[in-house]
Every structure is written in structure tokens, then in C-alpha cells.
Short mmCIF file of C-alpha atoms and ligand atoms in Angstrom, two decimals:
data_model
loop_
_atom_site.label_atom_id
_atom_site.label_comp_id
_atom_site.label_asym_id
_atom_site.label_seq_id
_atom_site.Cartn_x
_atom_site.Cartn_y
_atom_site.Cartn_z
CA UNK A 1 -138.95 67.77 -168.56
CA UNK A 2 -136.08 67.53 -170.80
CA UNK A 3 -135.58 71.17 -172.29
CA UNK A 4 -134.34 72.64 -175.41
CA UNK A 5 -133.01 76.37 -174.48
CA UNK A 6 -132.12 79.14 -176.73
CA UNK A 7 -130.27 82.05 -175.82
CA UNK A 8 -129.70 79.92 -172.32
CA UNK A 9 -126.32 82.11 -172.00
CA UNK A 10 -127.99 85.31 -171.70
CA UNK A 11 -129.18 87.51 -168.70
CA UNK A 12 -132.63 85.94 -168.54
CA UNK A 13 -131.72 82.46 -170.08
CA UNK A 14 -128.87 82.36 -166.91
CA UNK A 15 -131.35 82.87 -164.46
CA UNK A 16 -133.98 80.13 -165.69
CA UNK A 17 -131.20 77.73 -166.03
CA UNK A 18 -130.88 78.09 -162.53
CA UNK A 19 -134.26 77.62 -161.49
CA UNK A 20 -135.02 75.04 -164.03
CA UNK A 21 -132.17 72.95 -162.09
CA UNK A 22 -133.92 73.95 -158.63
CA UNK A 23 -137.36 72.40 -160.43
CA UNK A 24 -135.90 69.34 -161.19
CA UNK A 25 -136.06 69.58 -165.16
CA UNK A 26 -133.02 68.89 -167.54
CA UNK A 27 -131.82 70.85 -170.11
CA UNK A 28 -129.58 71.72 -173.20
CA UNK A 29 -128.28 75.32 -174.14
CA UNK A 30 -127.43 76.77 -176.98
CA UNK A 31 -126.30 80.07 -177.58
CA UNK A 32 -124.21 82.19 -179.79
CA UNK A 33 -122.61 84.43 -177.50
CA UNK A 34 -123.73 87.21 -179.75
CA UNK A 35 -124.76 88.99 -176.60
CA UNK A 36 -123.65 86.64 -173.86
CA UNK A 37 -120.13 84.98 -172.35
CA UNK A 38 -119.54 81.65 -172.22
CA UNK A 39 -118.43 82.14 -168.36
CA UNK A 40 -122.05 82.84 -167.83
CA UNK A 41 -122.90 79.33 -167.90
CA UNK A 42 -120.00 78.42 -166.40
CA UNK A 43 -121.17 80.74 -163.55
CA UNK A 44 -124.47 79.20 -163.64
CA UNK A 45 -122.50 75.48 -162.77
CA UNK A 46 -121.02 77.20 -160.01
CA UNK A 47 -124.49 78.11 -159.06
CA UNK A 48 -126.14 74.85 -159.61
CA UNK A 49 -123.12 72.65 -158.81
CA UNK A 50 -124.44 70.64 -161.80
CA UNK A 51 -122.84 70.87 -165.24
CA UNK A 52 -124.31 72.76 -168.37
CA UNK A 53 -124.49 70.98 -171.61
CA UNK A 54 -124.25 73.61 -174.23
CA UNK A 55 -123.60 73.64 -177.55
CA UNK A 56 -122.96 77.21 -179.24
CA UNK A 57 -124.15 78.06 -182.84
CA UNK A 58 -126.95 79.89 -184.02
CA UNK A 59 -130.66 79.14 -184.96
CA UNK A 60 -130.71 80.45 -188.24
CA UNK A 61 -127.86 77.79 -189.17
CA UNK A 62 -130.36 75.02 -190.28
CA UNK A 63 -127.76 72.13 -190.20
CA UNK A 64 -126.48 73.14 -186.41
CA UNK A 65 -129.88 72.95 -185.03
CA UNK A 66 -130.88 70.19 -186.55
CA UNK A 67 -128.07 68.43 -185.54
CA UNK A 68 -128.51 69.39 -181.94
CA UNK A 69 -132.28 68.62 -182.50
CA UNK A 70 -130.69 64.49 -183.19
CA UNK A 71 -129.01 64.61 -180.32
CA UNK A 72 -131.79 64.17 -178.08
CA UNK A 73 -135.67 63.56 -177.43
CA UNK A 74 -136.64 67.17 -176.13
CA UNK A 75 -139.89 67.10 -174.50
CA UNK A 76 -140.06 71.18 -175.18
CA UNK A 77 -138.67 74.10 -175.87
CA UNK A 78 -137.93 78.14 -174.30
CA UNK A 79 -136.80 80.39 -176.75
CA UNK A 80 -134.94 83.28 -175.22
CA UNK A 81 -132.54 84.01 -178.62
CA UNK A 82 -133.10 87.05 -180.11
CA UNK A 83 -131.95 90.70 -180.65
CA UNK A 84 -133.34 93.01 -177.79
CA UNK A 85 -132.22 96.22 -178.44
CA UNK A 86 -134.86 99.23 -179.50
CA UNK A 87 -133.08 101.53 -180.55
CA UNK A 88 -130.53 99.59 -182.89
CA UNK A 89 -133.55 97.62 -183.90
CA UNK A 90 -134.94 101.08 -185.50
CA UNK A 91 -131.71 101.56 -187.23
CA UNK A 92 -130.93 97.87 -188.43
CA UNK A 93 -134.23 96.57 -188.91
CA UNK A 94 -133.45 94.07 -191.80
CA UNK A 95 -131.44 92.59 -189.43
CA UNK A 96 -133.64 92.86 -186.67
CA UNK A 97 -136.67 90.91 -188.47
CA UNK A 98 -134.23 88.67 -190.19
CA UNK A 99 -132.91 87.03 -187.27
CA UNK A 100 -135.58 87.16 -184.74
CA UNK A 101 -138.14 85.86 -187.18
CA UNK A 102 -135.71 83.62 -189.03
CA UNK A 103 -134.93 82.22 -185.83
CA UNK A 104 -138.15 81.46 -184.46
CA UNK A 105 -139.49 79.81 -187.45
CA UNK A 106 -136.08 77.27 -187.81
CA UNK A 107 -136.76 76.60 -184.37
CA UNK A 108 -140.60 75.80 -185.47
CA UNK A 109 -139.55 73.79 -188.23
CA UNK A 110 -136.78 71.76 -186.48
CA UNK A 111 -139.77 70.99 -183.31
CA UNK A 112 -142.02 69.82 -186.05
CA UNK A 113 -139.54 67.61 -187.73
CA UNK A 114 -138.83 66.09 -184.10
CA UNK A 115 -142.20 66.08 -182.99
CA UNK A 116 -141.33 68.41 -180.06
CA UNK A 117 -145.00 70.05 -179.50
CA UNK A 118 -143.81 72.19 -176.50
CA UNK A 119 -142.72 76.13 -176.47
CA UNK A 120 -142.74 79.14 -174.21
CA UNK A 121 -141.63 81.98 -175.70
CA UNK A 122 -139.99 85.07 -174.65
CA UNK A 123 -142.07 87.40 -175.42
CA UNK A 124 -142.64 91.47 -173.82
CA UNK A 125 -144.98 93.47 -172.62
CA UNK A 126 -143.50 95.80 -175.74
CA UNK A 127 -146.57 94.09 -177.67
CA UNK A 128 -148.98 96.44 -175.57
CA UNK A 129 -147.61 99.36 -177.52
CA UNK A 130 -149.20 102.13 -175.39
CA UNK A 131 -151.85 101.22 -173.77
CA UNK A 132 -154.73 103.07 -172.90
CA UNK A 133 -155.30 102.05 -169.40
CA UNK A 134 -153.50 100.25 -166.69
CA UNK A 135 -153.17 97.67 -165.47
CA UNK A 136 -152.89 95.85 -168.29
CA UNK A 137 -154.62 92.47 -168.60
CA UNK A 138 -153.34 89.73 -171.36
CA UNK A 139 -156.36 90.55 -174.04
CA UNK A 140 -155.15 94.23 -173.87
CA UNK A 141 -154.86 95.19 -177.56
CA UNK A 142 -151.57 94.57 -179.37
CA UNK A 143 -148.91 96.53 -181.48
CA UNK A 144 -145.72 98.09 -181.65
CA UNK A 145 -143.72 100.66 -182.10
CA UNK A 146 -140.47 99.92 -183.44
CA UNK A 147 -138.75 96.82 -185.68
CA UNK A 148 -138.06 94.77 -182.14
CA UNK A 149 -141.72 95.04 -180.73
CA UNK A 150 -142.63 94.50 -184.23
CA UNK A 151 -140.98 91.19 -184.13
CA UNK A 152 -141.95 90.47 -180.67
CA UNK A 153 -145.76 90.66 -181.89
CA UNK A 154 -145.11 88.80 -184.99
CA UNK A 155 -143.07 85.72 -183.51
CA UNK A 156 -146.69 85.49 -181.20
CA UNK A 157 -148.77 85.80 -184.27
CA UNK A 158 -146.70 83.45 -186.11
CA UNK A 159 -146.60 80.70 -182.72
CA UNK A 160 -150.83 81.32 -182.59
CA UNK A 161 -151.21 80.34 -186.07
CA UNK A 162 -148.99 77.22 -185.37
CA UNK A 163 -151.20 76.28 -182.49
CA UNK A 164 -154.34 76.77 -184.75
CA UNK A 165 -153.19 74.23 -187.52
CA UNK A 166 -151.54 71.72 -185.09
CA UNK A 167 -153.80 70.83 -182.10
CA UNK A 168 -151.13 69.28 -180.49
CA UNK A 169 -149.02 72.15 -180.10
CA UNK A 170 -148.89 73.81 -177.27
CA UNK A 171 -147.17 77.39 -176.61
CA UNK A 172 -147.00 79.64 -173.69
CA UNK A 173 -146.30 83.15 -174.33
CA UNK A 174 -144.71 84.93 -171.50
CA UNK A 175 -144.77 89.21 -171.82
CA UNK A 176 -142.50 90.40 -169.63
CA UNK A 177 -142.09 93.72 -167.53
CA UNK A 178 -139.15 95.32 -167.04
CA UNK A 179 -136.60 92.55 -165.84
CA UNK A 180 -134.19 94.15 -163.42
CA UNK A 181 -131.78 92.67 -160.67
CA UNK A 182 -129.72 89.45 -160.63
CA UNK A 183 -129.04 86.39 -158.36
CA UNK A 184 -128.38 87.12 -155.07
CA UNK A 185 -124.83 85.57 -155.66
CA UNK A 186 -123.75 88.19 -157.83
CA UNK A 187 -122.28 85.49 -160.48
CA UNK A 188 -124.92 86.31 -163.39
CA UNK A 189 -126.67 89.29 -164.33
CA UNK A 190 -126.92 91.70 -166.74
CA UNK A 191 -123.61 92.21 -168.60
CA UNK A 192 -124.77 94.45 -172.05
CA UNK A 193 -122.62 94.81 -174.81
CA UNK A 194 -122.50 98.18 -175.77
CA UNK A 195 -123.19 101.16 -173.19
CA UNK A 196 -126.79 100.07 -172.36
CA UNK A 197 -130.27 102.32 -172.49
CA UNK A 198 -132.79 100.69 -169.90
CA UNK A 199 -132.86 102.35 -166.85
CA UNK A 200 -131.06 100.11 -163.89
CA UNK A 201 -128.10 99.51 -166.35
CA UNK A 202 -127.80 103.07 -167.05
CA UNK A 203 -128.21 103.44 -162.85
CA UNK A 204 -125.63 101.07 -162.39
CA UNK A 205 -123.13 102.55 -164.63
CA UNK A 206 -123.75 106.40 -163.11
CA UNK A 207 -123.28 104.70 -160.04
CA UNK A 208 -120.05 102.71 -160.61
CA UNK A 209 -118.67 106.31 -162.48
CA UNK A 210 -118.82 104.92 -166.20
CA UNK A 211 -121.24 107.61 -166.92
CA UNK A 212 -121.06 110.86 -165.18
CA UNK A 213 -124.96 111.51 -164.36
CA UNK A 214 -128.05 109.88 -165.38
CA UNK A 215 -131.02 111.93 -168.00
CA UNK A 216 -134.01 111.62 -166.22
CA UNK A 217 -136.35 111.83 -169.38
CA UNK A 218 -139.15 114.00 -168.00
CA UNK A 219 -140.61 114.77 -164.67
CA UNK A 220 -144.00 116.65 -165.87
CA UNK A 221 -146.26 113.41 -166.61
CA UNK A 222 -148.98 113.08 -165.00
CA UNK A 223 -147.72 110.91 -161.98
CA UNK A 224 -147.23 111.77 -158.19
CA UNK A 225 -143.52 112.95 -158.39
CA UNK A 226 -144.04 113.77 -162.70
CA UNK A 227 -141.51 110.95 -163.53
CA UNK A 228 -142.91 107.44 -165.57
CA UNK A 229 -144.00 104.75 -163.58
CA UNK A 230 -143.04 101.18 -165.00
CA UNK A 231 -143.32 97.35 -163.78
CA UNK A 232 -139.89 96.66 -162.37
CA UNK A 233 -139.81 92.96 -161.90
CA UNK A 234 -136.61 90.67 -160.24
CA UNK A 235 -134.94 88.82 -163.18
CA UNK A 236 -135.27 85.41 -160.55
CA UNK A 237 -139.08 86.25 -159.78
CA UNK A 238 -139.05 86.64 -163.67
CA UNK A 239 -137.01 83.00 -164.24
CA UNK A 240 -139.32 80.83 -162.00
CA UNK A 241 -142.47 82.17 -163.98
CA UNK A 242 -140.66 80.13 -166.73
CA UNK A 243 -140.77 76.96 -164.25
CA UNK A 244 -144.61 77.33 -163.93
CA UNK A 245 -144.91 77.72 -167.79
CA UNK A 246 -143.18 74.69 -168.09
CA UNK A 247 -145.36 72.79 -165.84
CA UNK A 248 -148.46 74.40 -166.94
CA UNK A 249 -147.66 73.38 -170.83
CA UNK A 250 -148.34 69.95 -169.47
CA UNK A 251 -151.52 70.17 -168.40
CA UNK A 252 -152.70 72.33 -171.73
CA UNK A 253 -153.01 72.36 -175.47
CA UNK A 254 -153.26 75.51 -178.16
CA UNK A 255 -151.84 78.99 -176.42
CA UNK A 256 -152.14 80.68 -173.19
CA UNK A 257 -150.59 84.02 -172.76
CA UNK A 258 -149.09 85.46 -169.22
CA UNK A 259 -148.07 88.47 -168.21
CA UNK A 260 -144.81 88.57 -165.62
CA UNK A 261 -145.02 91.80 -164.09
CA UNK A 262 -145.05 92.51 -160.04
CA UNK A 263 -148.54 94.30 -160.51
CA UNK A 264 -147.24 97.52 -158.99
CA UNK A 265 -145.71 100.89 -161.19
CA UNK A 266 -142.54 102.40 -159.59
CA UNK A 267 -141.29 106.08 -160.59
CA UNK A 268 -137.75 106.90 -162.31
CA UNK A 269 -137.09 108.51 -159.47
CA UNK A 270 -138.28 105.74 -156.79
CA UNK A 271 -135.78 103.84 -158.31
CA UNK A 272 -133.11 106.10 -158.12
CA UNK A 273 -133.81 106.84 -154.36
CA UNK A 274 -134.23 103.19 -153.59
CA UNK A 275 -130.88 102.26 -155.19
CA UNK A 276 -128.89 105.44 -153.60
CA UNK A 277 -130.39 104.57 -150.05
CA UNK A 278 -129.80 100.47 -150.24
CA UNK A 279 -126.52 100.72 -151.86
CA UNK A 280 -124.91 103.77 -150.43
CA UNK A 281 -123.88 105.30 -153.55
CA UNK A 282 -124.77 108.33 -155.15
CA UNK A 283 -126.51 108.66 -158.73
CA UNK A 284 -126.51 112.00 -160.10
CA UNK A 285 -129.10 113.09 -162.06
CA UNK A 286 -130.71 115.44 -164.21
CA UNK A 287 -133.50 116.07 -165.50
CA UNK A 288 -134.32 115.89 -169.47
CA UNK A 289 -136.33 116.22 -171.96
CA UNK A 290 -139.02 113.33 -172.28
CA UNK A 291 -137.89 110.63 -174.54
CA UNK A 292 -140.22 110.18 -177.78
CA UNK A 293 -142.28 107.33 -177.52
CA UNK A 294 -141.98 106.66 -173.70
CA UNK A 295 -145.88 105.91 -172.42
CA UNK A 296 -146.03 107.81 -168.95
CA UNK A 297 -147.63 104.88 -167.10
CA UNK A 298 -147.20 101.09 -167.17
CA UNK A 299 -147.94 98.08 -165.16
CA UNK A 300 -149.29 94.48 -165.31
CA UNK A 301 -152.15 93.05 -164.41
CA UNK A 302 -151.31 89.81 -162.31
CA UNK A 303 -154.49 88.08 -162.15
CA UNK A 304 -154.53 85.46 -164.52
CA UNK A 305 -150.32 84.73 -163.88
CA UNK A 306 -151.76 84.36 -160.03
CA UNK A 307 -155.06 82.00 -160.64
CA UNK A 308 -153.50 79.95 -163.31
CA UNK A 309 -149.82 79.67 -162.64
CA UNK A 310 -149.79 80.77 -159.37
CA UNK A 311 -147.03 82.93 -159.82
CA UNK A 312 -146.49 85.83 -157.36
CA UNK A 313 -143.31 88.41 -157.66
CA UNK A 314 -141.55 87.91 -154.30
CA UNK A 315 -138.51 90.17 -154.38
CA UNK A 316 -138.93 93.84 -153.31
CA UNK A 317 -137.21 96.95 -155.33
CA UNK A 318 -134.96 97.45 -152.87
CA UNK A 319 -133.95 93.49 -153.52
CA UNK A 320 -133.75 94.30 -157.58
CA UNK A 321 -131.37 97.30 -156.82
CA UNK A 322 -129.38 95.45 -154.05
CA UNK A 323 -128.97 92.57 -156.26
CA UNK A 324 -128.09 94.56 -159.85
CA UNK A 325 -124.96 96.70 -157.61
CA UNK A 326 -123.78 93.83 -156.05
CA UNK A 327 -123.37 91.64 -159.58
CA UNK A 328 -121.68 95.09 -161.16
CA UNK A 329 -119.15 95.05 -158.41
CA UNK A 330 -118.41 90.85 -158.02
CA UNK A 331 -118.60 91.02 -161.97
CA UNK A 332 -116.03 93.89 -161.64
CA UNK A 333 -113.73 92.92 -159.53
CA UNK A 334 -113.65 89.52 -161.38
CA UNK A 335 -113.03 90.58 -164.93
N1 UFG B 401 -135.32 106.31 -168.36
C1 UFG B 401 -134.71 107.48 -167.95
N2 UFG B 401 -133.38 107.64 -168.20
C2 UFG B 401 -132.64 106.67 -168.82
C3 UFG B 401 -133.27 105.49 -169.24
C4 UFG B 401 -134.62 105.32 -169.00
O1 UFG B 401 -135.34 108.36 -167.38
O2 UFG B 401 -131.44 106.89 -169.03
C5 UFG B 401 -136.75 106.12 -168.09
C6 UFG B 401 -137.59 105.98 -169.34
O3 UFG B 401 -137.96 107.25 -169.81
C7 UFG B 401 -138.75 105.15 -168.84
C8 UFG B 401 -138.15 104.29 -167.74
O4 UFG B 401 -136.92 104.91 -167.40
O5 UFG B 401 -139.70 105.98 -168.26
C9 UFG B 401 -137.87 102.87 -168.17
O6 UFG B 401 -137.13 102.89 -169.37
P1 UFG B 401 -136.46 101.57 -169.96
O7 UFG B 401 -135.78 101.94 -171.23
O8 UFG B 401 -135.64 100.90 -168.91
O9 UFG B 401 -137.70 100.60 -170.21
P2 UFG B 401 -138.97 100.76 -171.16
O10 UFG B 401 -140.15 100.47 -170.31
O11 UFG B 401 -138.98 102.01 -171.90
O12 UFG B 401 -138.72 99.62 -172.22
C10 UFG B 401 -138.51 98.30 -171.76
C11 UFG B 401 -137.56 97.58 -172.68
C12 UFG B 401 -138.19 97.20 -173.96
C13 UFG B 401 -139.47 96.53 -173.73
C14 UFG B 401 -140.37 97.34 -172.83
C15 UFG B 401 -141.57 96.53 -172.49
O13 UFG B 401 -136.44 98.35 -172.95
O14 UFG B 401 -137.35 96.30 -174.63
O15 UFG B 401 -139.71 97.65 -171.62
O16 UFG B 401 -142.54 97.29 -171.92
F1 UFG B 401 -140.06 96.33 -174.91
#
């Protein structure tokens, strides 16, 4: 297929570009590099050994898209761009809802006007809220609990009712775990902003002596070793489910939702062990109070990913932790 991607540039966009190429599909990027480098797709060529065509701007600027949208017959769309952060989302929310929403529905409007019927969106398993039992299966109940899972449900709602009015629109909705990891050639991973909050980041920069020990929020839930158990999944196990979306949106019409999870929950401190004992570096610790809002326990169900993609999480935890040291030190070294 000949893709449209948003938000190609950033830590999962980098790593479906690469598989996308591997599939045999063509695309076009654009990005703003609110949250990404342009050397990422550069990186990604490298990778590849095939050029990027990119174009940066941003999807709330109406005339950019649409003149990217002349450019070129698109036979779909993935729509990574958005603001990810939680905690900023809860203090800037007007901006938060502004330009993940915004964005989404320019994109919508542009596809319509070009008669591009094809989308999978980037969408998290954030829209579970907390759920009351695991695993969790795709008709799990939905909600939030802050301004970026809010927008997360209601860029879903808004692609359903899409689907409803146009029957030849067809959308895949992808929730994701907890991407982690990066390619095994350490050339593109995850390369936050500001000083980041999700766990392996925060590993990684104990680890490599940015911060000097790591808040373990909470080791009295009711788990085997008391810490929360989440579904850690390899950012390129992650990327190819976006290569069996893509095929998959040819063979359908309306919306299918998938989760991308491994199907298995791994402790705070399981992953702390497993990254001290692959990569031979220490992460100091201690423990802290819970965070508000954390759920103690979740994981995906994999079923329906399995029977109807056939998508399977190959990489191991020791693989995501291998993987997310060696980009910090190549990206390191390099910049
Ligand atoms: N944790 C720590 N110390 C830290 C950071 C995290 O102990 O410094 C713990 C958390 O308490 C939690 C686990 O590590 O138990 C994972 O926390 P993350 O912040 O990495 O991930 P979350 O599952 O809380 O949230 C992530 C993304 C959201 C997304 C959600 C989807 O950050 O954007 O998964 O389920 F919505």
C-alpha cells in the first residue's frame, strides 16, 4: 500500500517505518519534530537503505496537509501524531484536546476530501482506565483518567462514528501496552524531550547516572513481590502489529479494534533485575510511596490480535532491556 504517516519521526512511527519497508509498502512522513529529530528518519534510511520522503509541518495546519494530501493517491493512513505525555496532559489540557483532537479530525477531513477510506490509529490501552479484571479483552469497558486518555478514547469514538456514517471507511484501532525497547541496531529508539516518567526511560537514565536512583512507587500491592505488574511489549513486536493492520484493513470494512500487548504482566522490579543482570549495570532503587492513579495489575488479552492478525510478541524482556541500553549508549556516544 501506499501510506500516509503521521508522527512517522517519532519512537513508534521510526520503528513501523522500518517494518513497513521490510513489508513491501510505500510511504510518506510527516512530522513536526515537536517531539522527534529529523536524524531519526535519517537513521531509519540507514536502516532501510531506502530513502524517506518526509515532509515536516503539522496536522492542524489545514493548507500543509492538504497540500501534502495533492501530492499523492494514498491508499491509507497511520496516525501516530499526537501529545503523549500524562502528566503535562493534566496540567495543559486545552492544549492537550486541542491538538490531539484537532489533529485527528483535519486528518479525517483531508481523507474524505481525497477519498482515502483507510486508517489505523494509535490508540492505548490507557482507554481501559482501570480495569476490573485481567487480562483484558478488546470489549473491556472504556474510560479515562486524565486529558491524554481522555483524548485517546475520544479520537476512537470520534473514528467509530466515522465508520458508522461512511460504510466505506475502514479503521483499525490499535491499544497498545507499554512499548519498551528499540531496534536491535541501536539507531532509533526512545529519545524524550524532557526528563521522562515511564518506567524503562526512567531505568535507563538511573542507569546511565542522569538520575541518581529510581522511586519504586509501591511494593505492598497485591502481587508476588508487592510491586505492579504491566504488559511490557518490544517497540518492533509493537511496529509489525501495524504491518498486519495494514493488511488486515484490506480485507475489512467499518472498525476492528486490537490489542498489542505480549499477554504476560511483568513486576517493577522484574524489570529492574532483568535490565541490571543483561546489561551489567546497576539501578539503584528505592522504594516509594504508590503513585495516585497507578492500577496494581495490567495485561492484554492476545486472543483476538492472534486469530485475526496473527500477531504474536516475539522479543523477550531481557531483549526490550538489552535493546533500550544499547540505543542510550550508540545514541550517546553519537550526539
Ligand atoms: N514506575 C515506578 N517508578 C517510576 C516510573 C514508573 O515504579 O519512576 C511504575 C509505575 O508505578 C507503574 C509501572 O512502573 O507501576 C509502569 O509505569 P509507566 O509510567 O511506565 O506506565 P503506565 O502503565 O503507568 O502508563 C503507560 C503510559 C500511558 C499509557 C498507559 C497505557 O505511560 O501513556 O501505559 O496503559 F496510557
Amino acid at each position: 500500500m501506499n501510506l500516509l504517516v503521521t508522527g512517522g519521526a517519532g519512537y513508534i512511527g521510526t520503528h513501523t517505518l522500518v517494518e513497513l519497508t521490510k513489508a513491501g509498502h510505500t510511504f510518506t512522513v510527516i512530522d513536526n519534530f515537536y517531539n522527534s529529530k529529523p536524524q531519526a528518519l535519517k537513521n531509519v534510511e540507514q536502516i532501510t537503505g531506502k530513502p524517506v520522503r518526509f515532509f515536516e509541518g503539522d496536522l492542524l495546519d489545514r493548507e500543509f496537509l492538504a497540500s501534502v494530501f495533492d501530492l499523492d493517491k494514498f491508499d491509507g493512513v497511520i496516525h501516530f501524531a499526537a501529545f503523549k505525555a500524562v502528566g503535562e496532559s493534566v496540567a495543559k489540557p486545552i492544549e492537550y484536546y486541542n491538538n490531539n483532537l484537532t489533529g485527528t479530525l483535519n486528518l479525517l477531513a483531508e481523507m474524505k476530501r481525497c477519498g482515502v477510506e483507510n486508517l489505523v490509529y494509535s490508540s492505548s490501552a490507557t482507554v481501559y482506565g482501570e480495569p476490573e479484571t485481567v487480562p483484558v479483552t478488546e470489549n473491556f469497558p472504556t474510560s479515562a483518567t486524565n486529558p491524554y486518555g481522555w483524548t485517546k478514547w475520544m479520537s476512537e469514538q470520534i473514528l467509530q462514528d466515522v465508520a458508522k456514517a461512511d460504510p466505506d471507511f475502514s479503521v483499525i484501532l490499535l491499544r497498545y501496552f507499554n512499548p519498551v525497547g528499540a531496534h536491535e541496531s541501536g539507531l532509533i529508539g526512545e529519545d524524550p524531550n524532557d526528563i521522562p516518567n515511564n518506567l524503562m526511560p526512567r531505568i535507563v537514565s538511573v542507569a546511565a547516572g542522569k538520575i541518581d536512583h529510581l522511586d519504586v512507587f509501591g511494593n505492598d500491592y497485591d502481587t508476588e513481590d508487592g510491586t505492579c505488574l504491566r504488559d511490557y511489549i518490544h517497540v518492533c513486536d509493537l511496529a509489525w502489529g501495524h504491518c498486519l493492520a495494514i493488511e488486515k484493513l484490506q480485507h475489512m470494512k467499518g472498525v476492528e479494534i486490537f490489542n498489542l500487548g505480549t499477554g504476560r504482566g511483568t513486576s517493577v522490579n522484574e524489570l529492574i533485575e532483568g535490565f541490571e543482570r543483561v546489561n551489567g549495570v546497576p539501578v539503584p532503587h528505592k522504594v516509594s510511596e504508590r503513585r495516585p492513579g497507578d492500577v496494581p495489575v495490567v495485561y492484554a488479552d492476545v486472543e483476538k490480535s492472534r486469530r485475526e492478525l496473527g500477531f504474536e510478541a516475539k522479543h523477550t524482556v531481557d531483549e526490550m532491556c538489552r535493546d533500550a541500553w544499547k540505543y542510550y549508549k550508540n545514541h550517546t556516544e553519537n550526539n
